[in-house]
XYZ file of C-alpha atoms in Angstrom:
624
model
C 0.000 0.000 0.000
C 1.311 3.269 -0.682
C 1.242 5.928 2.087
C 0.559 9.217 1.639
C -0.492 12.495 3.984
C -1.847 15.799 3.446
C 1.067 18.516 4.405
C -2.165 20.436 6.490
C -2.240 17.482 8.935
C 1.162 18.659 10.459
C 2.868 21.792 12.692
C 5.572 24.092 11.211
C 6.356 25.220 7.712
C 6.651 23.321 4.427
C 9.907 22.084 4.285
C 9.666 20.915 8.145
C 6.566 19.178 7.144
C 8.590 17.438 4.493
C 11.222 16.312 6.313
C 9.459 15.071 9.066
C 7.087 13.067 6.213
C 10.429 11.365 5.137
C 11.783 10.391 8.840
C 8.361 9.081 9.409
C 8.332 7.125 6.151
C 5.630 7.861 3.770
C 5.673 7.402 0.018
C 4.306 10.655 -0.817
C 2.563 13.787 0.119
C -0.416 15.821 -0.766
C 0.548 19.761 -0.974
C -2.321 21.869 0.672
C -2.106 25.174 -1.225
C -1.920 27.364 1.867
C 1.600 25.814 2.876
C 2.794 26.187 -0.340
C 1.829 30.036 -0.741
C 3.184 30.770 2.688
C 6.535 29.110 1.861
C 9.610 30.803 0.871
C 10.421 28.059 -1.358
C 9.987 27.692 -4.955
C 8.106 25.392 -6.647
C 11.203 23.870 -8.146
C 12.930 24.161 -4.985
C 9.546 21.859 -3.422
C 10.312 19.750 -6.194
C 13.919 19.151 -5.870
C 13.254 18.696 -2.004
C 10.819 16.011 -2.451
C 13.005 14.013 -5.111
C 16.181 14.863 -2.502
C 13.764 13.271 0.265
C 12.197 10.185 -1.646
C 8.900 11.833 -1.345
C 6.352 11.678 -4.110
C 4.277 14.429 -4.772
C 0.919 13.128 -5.114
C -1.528 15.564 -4.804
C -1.991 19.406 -5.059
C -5.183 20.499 -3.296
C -7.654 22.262 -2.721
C -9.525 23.840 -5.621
C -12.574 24.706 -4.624
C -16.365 26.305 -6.140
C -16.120 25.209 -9.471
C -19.044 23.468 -11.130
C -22.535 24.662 -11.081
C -21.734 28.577 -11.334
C -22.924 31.091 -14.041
C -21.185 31.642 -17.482
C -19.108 34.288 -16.466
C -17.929 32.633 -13.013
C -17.271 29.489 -14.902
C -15.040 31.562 -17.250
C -13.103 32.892 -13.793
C -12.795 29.561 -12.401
C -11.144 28.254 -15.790
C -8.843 30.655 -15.723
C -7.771 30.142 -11.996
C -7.426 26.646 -12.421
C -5.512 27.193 -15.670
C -2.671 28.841 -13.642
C -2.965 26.292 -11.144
C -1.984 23.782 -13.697
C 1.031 25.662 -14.782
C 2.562 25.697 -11.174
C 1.464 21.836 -10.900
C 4.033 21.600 -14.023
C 6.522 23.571 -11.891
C 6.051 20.845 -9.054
C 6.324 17.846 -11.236
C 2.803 17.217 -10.273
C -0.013 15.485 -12.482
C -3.239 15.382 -9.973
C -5.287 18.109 -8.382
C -8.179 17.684 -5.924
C -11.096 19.569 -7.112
C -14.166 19.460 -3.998
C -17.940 20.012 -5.094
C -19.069 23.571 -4.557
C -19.946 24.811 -1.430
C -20.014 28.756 -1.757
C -20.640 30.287 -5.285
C -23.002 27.062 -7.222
C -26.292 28.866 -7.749
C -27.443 25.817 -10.852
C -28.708 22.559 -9.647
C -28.504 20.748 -12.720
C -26.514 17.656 -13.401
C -26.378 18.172 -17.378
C -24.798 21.478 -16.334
C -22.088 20.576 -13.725
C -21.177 17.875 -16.240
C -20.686 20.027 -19.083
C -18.568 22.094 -16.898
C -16.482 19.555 -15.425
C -15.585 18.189 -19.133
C -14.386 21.595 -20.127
C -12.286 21.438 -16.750
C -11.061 17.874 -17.622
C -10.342 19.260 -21.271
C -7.923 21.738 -20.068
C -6.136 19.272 -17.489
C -5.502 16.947 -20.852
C -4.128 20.307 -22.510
C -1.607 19.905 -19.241
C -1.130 16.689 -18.293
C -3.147 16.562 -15.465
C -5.781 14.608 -13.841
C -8.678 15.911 -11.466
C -10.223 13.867 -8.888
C -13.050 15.404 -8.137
C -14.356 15.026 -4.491
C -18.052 15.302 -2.970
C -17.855 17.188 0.144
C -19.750 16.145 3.119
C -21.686 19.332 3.070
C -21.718 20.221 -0.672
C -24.283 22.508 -1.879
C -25.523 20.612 -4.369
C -23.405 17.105 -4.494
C -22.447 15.666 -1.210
C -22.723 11.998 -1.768
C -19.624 10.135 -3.452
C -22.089 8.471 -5.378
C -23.365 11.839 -7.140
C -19.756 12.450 -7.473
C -18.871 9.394 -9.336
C -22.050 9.600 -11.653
C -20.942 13.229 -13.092
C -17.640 11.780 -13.221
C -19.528 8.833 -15.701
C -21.391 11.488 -17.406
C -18.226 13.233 -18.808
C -16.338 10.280 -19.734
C -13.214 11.972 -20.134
C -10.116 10.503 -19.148
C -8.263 13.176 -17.358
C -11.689 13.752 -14.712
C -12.062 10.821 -11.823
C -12.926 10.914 -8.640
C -11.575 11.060 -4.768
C -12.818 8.931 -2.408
C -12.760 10.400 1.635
C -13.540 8.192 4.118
C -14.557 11.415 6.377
C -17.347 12.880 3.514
C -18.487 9.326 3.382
C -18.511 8.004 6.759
C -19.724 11.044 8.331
C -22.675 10.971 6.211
C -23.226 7.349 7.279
C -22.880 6.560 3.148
C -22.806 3.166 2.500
C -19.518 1.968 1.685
C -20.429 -1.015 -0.356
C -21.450 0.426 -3.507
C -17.610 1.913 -3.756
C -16.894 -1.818 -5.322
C -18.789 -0.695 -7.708
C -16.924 1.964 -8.896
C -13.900 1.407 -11.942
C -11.283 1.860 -10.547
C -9.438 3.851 -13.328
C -11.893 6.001 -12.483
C -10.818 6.256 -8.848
C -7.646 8.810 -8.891
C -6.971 9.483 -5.232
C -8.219 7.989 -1.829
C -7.908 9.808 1.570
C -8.683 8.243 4.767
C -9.323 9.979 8.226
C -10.918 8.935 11.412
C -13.067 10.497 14.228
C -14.982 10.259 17.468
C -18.760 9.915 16.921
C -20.270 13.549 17.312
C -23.252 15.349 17.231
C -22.447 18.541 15.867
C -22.923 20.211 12.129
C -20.425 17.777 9.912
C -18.082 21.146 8.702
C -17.343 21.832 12.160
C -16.909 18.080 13.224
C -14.089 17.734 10.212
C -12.169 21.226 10.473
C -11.678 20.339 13.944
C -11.967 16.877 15.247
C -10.544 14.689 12.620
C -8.184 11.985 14.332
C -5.756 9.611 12.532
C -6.997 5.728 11.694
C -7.425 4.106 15.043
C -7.988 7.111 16.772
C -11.914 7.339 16.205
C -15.180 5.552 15.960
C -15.249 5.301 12.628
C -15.317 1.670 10.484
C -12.031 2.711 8.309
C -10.754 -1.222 7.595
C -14.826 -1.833 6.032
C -14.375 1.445 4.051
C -10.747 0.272 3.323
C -11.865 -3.106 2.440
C -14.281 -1.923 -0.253
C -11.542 0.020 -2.125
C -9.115 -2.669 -2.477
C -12.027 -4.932 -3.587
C -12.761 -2.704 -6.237
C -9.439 -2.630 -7.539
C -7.370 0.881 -6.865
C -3.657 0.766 -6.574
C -2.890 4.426 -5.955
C -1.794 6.202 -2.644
C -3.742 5.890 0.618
C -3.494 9.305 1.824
C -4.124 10.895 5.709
C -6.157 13.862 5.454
C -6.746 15.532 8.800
C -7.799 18.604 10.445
C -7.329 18.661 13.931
C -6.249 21.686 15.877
C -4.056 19.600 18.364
C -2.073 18.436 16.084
C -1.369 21.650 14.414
C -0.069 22.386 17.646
C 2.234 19.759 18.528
C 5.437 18.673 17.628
C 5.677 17.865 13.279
C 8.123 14.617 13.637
C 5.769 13.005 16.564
C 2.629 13.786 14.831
C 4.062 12.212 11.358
C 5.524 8.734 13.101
C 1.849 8.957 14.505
C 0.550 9.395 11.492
C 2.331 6.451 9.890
C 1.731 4.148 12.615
C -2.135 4.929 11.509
C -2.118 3.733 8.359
C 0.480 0.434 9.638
C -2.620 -0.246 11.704
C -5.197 -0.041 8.983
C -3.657 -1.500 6.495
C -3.120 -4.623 9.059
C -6.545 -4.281 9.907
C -8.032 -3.592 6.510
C -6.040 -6.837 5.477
C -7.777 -8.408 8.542
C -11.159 -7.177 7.215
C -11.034 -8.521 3.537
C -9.883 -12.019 5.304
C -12.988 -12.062 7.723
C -15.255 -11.059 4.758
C -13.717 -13.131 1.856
C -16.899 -15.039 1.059
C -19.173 -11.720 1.291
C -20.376 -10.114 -2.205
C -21.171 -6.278 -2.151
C -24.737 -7.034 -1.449
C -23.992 -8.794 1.268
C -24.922 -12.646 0.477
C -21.865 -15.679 0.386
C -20.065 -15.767 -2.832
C -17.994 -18.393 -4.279
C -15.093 -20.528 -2.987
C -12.946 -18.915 -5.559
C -13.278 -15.441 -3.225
C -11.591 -16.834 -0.224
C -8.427 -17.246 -2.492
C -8.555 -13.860 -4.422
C -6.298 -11.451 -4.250
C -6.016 -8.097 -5.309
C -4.122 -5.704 -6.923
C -3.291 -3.525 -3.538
C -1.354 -5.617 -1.882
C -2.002 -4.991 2.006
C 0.890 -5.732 4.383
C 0.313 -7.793 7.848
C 2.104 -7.590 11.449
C 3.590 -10.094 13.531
C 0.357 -11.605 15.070
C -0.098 -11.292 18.580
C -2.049 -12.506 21.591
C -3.726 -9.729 23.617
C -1.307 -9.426 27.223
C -2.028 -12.283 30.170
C -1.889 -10.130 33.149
C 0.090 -6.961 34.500
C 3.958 -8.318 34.982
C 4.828 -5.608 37.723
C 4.986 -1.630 38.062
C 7.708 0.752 38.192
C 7.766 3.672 40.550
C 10.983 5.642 40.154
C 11.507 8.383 43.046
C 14.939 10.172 44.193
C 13.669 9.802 48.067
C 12.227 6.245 48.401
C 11.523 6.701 52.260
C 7.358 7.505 52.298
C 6.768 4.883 48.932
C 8.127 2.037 51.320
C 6.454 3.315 54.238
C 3.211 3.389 51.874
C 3.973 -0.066 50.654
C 4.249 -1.504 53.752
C 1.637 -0.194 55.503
C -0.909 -2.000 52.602
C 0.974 -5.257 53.157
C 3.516 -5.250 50.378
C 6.194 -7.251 51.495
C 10.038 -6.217 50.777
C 12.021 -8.683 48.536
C 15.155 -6.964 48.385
C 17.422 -5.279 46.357
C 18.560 -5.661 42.600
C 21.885 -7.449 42.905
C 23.190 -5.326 40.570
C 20.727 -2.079 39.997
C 19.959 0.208 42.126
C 16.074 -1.169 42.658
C 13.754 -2.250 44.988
C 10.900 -5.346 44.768
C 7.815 -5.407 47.001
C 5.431 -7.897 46.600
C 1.852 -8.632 47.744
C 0.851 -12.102 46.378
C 0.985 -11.732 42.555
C 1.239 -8.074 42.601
C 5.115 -6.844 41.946
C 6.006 -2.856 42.533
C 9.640 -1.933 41.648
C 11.064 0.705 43.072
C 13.857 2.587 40.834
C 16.441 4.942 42.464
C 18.384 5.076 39.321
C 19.046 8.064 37.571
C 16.796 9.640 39.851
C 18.123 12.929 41.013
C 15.297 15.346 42.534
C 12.664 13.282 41.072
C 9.514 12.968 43.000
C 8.029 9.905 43.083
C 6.120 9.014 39.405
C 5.046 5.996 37.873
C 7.704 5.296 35.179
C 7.731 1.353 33.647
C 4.720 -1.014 33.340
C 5.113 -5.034 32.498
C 2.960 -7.118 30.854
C 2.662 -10.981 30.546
C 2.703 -11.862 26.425
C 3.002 -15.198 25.256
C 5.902 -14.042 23.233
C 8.239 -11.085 24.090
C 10.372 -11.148 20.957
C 6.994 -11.338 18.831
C 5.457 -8.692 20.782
C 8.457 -6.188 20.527
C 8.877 -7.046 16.996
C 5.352 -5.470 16.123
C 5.514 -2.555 18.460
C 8.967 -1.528 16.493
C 7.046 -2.333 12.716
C 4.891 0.161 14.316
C 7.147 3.189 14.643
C 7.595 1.999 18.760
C 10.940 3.477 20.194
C 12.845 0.988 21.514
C 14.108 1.179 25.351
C 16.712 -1.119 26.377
C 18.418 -1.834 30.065
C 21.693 -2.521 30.407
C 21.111 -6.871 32.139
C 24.390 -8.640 32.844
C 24.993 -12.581 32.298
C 22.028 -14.600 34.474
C 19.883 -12.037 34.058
C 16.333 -11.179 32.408
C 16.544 -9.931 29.139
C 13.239 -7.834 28.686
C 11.557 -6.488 25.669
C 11.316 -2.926 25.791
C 9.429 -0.178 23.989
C 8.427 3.574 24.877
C 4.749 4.845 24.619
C 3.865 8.021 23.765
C 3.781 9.675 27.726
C 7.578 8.135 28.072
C 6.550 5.163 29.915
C 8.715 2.335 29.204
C 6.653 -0.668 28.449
C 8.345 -3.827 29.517
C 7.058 -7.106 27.441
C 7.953 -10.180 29.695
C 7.818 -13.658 29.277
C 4.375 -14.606 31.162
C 3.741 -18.048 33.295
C 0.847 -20.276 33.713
C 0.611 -19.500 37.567
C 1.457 -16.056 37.564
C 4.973 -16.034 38.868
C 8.206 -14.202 37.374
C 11.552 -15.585 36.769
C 12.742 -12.187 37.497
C 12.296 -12.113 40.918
C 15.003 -14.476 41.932
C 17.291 -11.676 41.136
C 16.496 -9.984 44.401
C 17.088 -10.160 47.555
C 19.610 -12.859 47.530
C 20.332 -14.349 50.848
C 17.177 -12.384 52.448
C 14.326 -14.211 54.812
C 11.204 -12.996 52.837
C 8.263 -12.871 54.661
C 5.290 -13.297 52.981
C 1.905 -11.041 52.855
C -0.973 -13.308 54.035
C -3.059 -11.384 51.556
C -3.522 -12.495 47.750
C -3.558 -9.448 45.926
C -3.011 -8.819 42.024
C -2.321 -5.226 39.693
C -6.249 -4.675 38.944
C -5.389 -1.133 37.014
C -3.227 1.769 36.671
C -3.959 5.032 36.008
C -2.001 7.459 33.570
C -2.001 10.820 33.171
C -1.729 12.124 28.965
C -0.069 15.362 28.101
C -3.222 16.644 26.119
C -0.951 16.869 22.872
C -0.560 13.202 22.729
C -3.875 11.613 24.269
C -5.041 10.325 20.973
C -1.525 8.863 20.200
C -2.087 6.953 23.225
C -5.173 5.117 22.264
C -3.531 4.548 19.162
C -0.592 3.093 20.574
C -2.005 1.092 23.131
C -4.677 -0.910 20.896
C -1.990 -1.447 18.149
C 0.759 -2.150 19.635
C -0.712 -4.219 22.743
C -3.906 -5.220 21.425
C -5.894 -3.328 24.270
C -9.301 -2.575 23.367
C -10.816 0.936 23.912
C -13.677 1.421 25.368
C -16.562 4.660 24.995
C -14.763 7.093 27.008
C -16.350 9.024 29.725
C -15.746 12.773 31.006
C -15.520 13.497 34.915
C -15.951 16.543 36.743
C -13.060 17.612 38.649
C -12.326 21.097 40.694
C -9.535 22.071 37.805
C -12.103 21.221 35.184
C -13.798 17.495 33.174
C -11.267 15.611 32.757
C -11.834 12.732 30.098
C -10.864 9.242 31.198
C -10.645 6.399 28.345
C -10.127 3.082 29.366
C -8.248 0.122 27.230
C -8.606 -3.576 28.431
C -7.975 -6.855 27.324
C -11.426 -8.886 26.643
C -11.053 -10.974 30.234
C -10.325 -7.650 32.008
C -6.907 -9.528 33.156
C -4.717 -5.413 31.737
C -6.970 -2.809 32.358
C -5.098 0.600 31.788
C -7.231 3.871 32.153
C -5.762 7.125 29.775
C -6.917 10.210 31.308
C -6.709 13.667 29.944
C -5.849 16.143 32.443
C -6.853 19.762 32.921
C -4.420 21.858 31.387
C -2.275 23.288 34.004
C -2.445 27.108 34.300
C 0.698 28.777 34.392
C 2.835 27.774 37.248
C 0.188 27.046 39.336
C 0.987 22.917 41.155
C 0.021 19.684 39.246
C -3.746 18.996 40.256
C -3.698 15.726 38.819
C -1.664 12.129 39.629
C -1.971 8.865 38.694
C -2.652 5.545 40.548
C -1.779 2.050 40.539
C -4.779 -0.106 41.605
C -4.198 -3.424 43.396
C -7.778 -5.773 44.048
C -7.669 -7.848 47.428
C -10.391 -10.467 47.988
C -11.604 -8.790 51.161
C -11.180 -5.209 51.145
C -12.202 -4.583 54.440
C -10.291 -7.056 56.352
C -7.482 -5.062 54.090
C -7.823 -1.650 54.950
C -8.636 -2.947 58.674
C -4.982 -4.241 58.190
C -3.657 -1.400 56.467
C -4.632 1.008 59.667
C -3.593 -1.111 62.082
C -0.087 -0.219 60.515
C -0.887 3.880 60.344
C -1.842 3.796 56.554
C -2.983 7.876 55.728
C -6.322 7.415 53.804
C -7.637 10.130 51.732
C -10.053 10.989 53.804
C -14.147 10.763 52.766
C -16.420 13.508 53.604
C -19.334 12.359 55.499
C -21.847 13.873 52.839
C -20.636 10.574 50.248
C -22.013 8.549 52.500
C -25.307 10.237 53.392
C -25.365 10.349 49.602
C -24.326 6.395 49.223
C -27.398 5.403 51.378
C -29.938 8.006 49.400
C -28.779 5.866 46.631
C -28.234 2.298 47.327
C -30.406 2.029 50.774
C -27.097 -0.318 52.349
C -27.521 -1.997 55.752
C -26.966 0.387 58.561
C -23.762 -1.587 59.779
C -22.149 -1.656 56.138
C -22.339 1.732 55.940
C -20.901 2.512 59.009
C -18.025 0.123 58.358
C -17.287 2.443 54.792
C -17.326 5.382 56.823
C -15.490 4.376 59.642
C -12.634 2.660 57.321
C -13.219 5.578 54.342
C -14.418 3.249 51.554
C -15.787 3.792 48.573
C -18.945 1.855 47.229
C -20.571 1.285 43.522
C -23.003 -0.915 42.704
C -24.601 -2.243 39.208
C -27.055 -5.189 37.556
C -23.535 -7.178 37.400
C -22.286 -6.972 40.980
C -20.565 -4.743 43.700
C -16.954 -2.670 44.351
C -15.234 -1.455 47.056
C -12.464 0.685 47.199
C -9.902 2.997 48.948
C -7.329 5.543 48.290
C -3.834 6.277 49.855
C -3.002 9.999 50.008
C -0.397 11.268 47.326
C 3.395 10.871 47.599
C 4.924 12.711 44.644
C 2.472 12.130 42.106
C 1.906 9.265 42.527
C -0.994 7.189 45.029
C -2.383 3.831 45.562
C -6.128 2.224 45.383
C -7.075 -1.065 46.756
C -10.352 -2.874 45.282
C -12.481 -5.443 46.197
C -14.942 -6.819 42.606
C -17.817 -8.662 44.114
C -19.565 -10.944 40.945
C -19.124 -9.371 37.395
C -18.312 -5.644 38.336
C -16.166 -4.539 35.697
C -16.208 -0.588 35.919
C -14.228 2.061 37.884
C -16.236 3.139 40.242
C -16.986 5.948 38.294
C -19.640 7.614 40.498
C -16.869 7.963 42.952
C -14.019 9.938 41.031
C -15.742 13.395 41.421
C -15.192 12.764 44.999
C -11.523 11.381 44.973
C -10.489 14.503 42.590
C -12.316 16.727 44.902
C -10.471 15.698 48.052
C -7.074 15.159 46.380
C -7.500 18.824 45.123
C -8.614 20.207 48.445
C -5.591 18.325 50.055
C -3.185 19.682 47.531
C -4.288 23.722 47.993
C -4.320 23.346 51.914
């Protein structure tokens, strides 16, 4: 497949948007007109650039409000395009996008739009140049790529095709089967972008909240699969508006961008092999179409199995003193030291928390490494790095665990490690040698962590997570917090053994002091026998105000004595059709705190009902 991306998805000027197009790796690019006429270079200086980079120039867009105008406008718009067809020469460029009109069409008439088009297509023939013309979502007139593709028939000329967008279709809910209908001569350019599901007017929703494949709600490996079936070979091309990532950093946002179109082309490839024996209309075809192939060849990645189980956390702090106080006071146990890093292990039955000193210098305590049982590490790593993954490596000497390592998008290092059938890790031995270890009496394993996105990179996240680790996202939710909502998505595995929650903080206001941290969870099998435990050894809870609770019995009507033991041991409580939790929070060191849970039958959530309170106390403790 070849990969292409619009120059207005990216920060920074033109030739910054090039270069970071080539370290990323596309194929090509598609020149929006503003970055050229803001750009000190020439034309042949754009040109020479590309060819110096090993980018192809694939597109020059957008021409807009051409067809169904009067005489005299059509005259204008000839002319314009005219001298946009020169400079294409200049480029070294052949194709121009050319979007239904929005503004200026004042004739509803097919038999006139088509006459017009032809004389446009006539005078791209005069310069060697083809126009894909492109139905906007909210076209005047044509905004179906359907109507698009039946003026495009009408003309029958051979320099006039059409653009598929994924957005203009998708948005419009436009069924995406009928595309296999189309010839695909006639298709000249196809450009793909995702987004969340909103209800707002469709221009607004795509200058704005356009996200890269993966990033969104929308079905891009269907719309995908459809195109290949109907035979196009050309570039598959990112086109996205979205004002965060005209904000952030131009090489991040274009290895982000590639790892998009990695993704769908894996999962577009993943598509067309679920669907083989599906016709357009939705009925099984033949035997022969579970052995066709097509003429867009779709690359795979190294398959892998969604992760076991958390492997262990990292904390990394400069002063260690108050995270092993906190440790031990919920009945972590201390393994020892690294016998040859400078790192701690505490352990409370299957959950592992690593304490790093390394490095460390002033550093407040902050979650820093997460592991994760795969069935194969090597596998696993392999695919994160096909997918633009940094790699992070530790310095292991002989006898010691070799683990895969790769950086996400926040700078956690993501450890993959070899997982075992009851849990353990071969890891540990290297601890604590010679030490008596005594063992917590409670069972206790990682149930979540929580992690904190710089709002610049939240999407990359979700991207990263479910392609690289096979998470699954789920609907994301927005909760009310005294700095403002902050949005909390969560990615899990299918058994909810890796449940990882990305939340997108309030922006910090000038220097004022972080309002927001992140948690590692940890579920017991009897939470209050736990936290009984954990104050019997002067464990700081954040501290409930009594008005939860005179809410929590409003709400659930709980036995007199069970709500007395929540308040008297500062519990939290949620309830739903699939069962009960329980939980508690430790108070902050650094930025980073602790939550035990108790799941009774098939809770799976958050305790979402609860966070509004947690931020609100946490805030209130921060400002005091």
């Amino acid at each position: 497949m070849r990969t292409g991306i619009a120059t207005v998805c990216l920060s920074g000027t033109l030739k910054e948007k090039m270069q970071a197009c080539a370290i990323a790796g596309f194929d090509g690019i598609e020149i929006f007109e503003q970055d050229l006429v803001t750009s000190p270079l020439s034309p042949e200086d754009v040109r020479k650039m590309a060819a110096d980079l090993g980018l192809g120039l694939d597109l020059y867009q957008p021409f807009r409000d051409f067809d169904g105008v009067t005489p005299d406008l059509l005259k204008a718009n000839l002319r314009r395009a005219e001298a946009k067809f020169k400079l294409m020469s200049r480029l070294g460029m052949d194709t121009i996008l050319v979007c239904s009109n929005v503004a200026t069409a004042t004739i509803d008439d097919d038999g006139v739009r088509a006459e017009q088009l032809a004389q446009l297509a006539g005078l791209a023939g005069d310069h060697g140049v083809k126009v894909a013309y492109e139905a906007l979502a909210w076209g005047k007139y044509v905004n179906d790529y359907e109507h698009a593709y039946r003026l495009v028939e009408m003309v029958d000329h051979p320099n006039l095709g059409t653009c598929l967008d994924s957005f203009h279709i998708l948005s419009r809910d436009w069924d995406t089967a009928p595309i296999e209908q189309i010839n695909p001569e006639k298709i000249f350019f196809v450009q793909v972008a995702d987004a969340p599901k909103l209800s707002m007017d469709v221009l607004s929703w795509s200058r704005h909240y356009r996200v890269f494949p993966g990033e969104g709600q929308f079905e891009l490996a269907k719309f995908m699969g459809h195109v290949v079936r109907a035979g196009y070979t050309g570039p598959v091309s990112l086109e996205v508006f979205n004002d965060v990532f005209r904000q952030s950093d131009v090489e991040r946002t274009a290895v982000d961008a590639m790892r998009s179109l990695i993704w769908l082309e894996e999962q577009s490839a993943k598509w067309l092999g679920d669907n083989a024996g599906t016709g357009t209309d939705g009925a099984a075809a033949g035997g022969a179409a579970h052995r066709r192939r097509y003429p867009m060849e779709l690359a795979t990645l190294p398959k892998v199995n969604e992760p076991a189980g958390f492997n262990f956390a990292e904390v990394k702090a400069d002063d260690t003193a108050q995270l092993e106080r906190l440790l031990g006071q919920l009945g972590f146990g201390f393994e020892g030291r690294h016998r040859t890093k400078d790192v701690q292990l505490w352990t409370m039955g299957q959950a592992r928390v690593i304490i790093n000193e390394q490095a460390a210098s002033h550093a407040e305590p902050s979650i820093a490494a997460l592991g994760f049982d795969v069935d194969s590490p090597v596998i696993a790593s392999a695919r994160a790095q096909q997918l633009k993954a940094p790699v992070v490596a530790r310095k292991v000497q002989a006898d010691e665990e070799v683990f895969q390592g790769i950086s996400a998008p926040d700078s956690t290092e993501i450890f993959l490690c070899q997982g075992s059938p009851d849990g353990t890790a071969a890891w540990t031995h290297e601890f604590g040698e010679g030490l008596e270890h005594a063992r917590s009496a409670l069972n206790a394993v990682i149930d979540h962590v929580n992690r904190a996105q710089p709002w610049q990179h939240f999407d990359e996240a979700v991207l990263f997570y479910t392609s690289a680790l096979a998470l699954e996202p789920q609907p994301f939710a927005e909760v009310p917090s005294p700095s403002g909502l902050v949005r909390s998505q969560v990615m899990e595995t299918a058994d909810g053994a890796v449940r990882l929650v990305l939340n997108l903080a309030p922006v910090q206001q000038g220097h004022a002091p972080k309002t927001y941290q992140e948690h590692i969870a940890f579920a017991v099998d009897d939470l209050v026998a736990a936290a009984r435990a954990a104050r019997s050894r002067g464990l700081d809870f954040l501290e409930i105000p009594a008005n939860y609770y005179e809410d929590l019995d409003a709400r659930f009507d709980l036995a007199p004595g069970f709500l007395a033991t929540l308040r008297e041991l500062n519990l939290l409580y949620d309830r739903d059709a699939d069962g009960e939790f329980l939980h508690f929070y430790t108070a902050t060191v650094g930025s980073v705190f602790f939550e035990m849970v108790e799941r009774r039958g098939g809770y799976s959530g958050y305790g979402a009902p609860n966070a509004p309170v947690r931020h609100a106390v946490q805030y209130d403790s921060l400002h005091r």
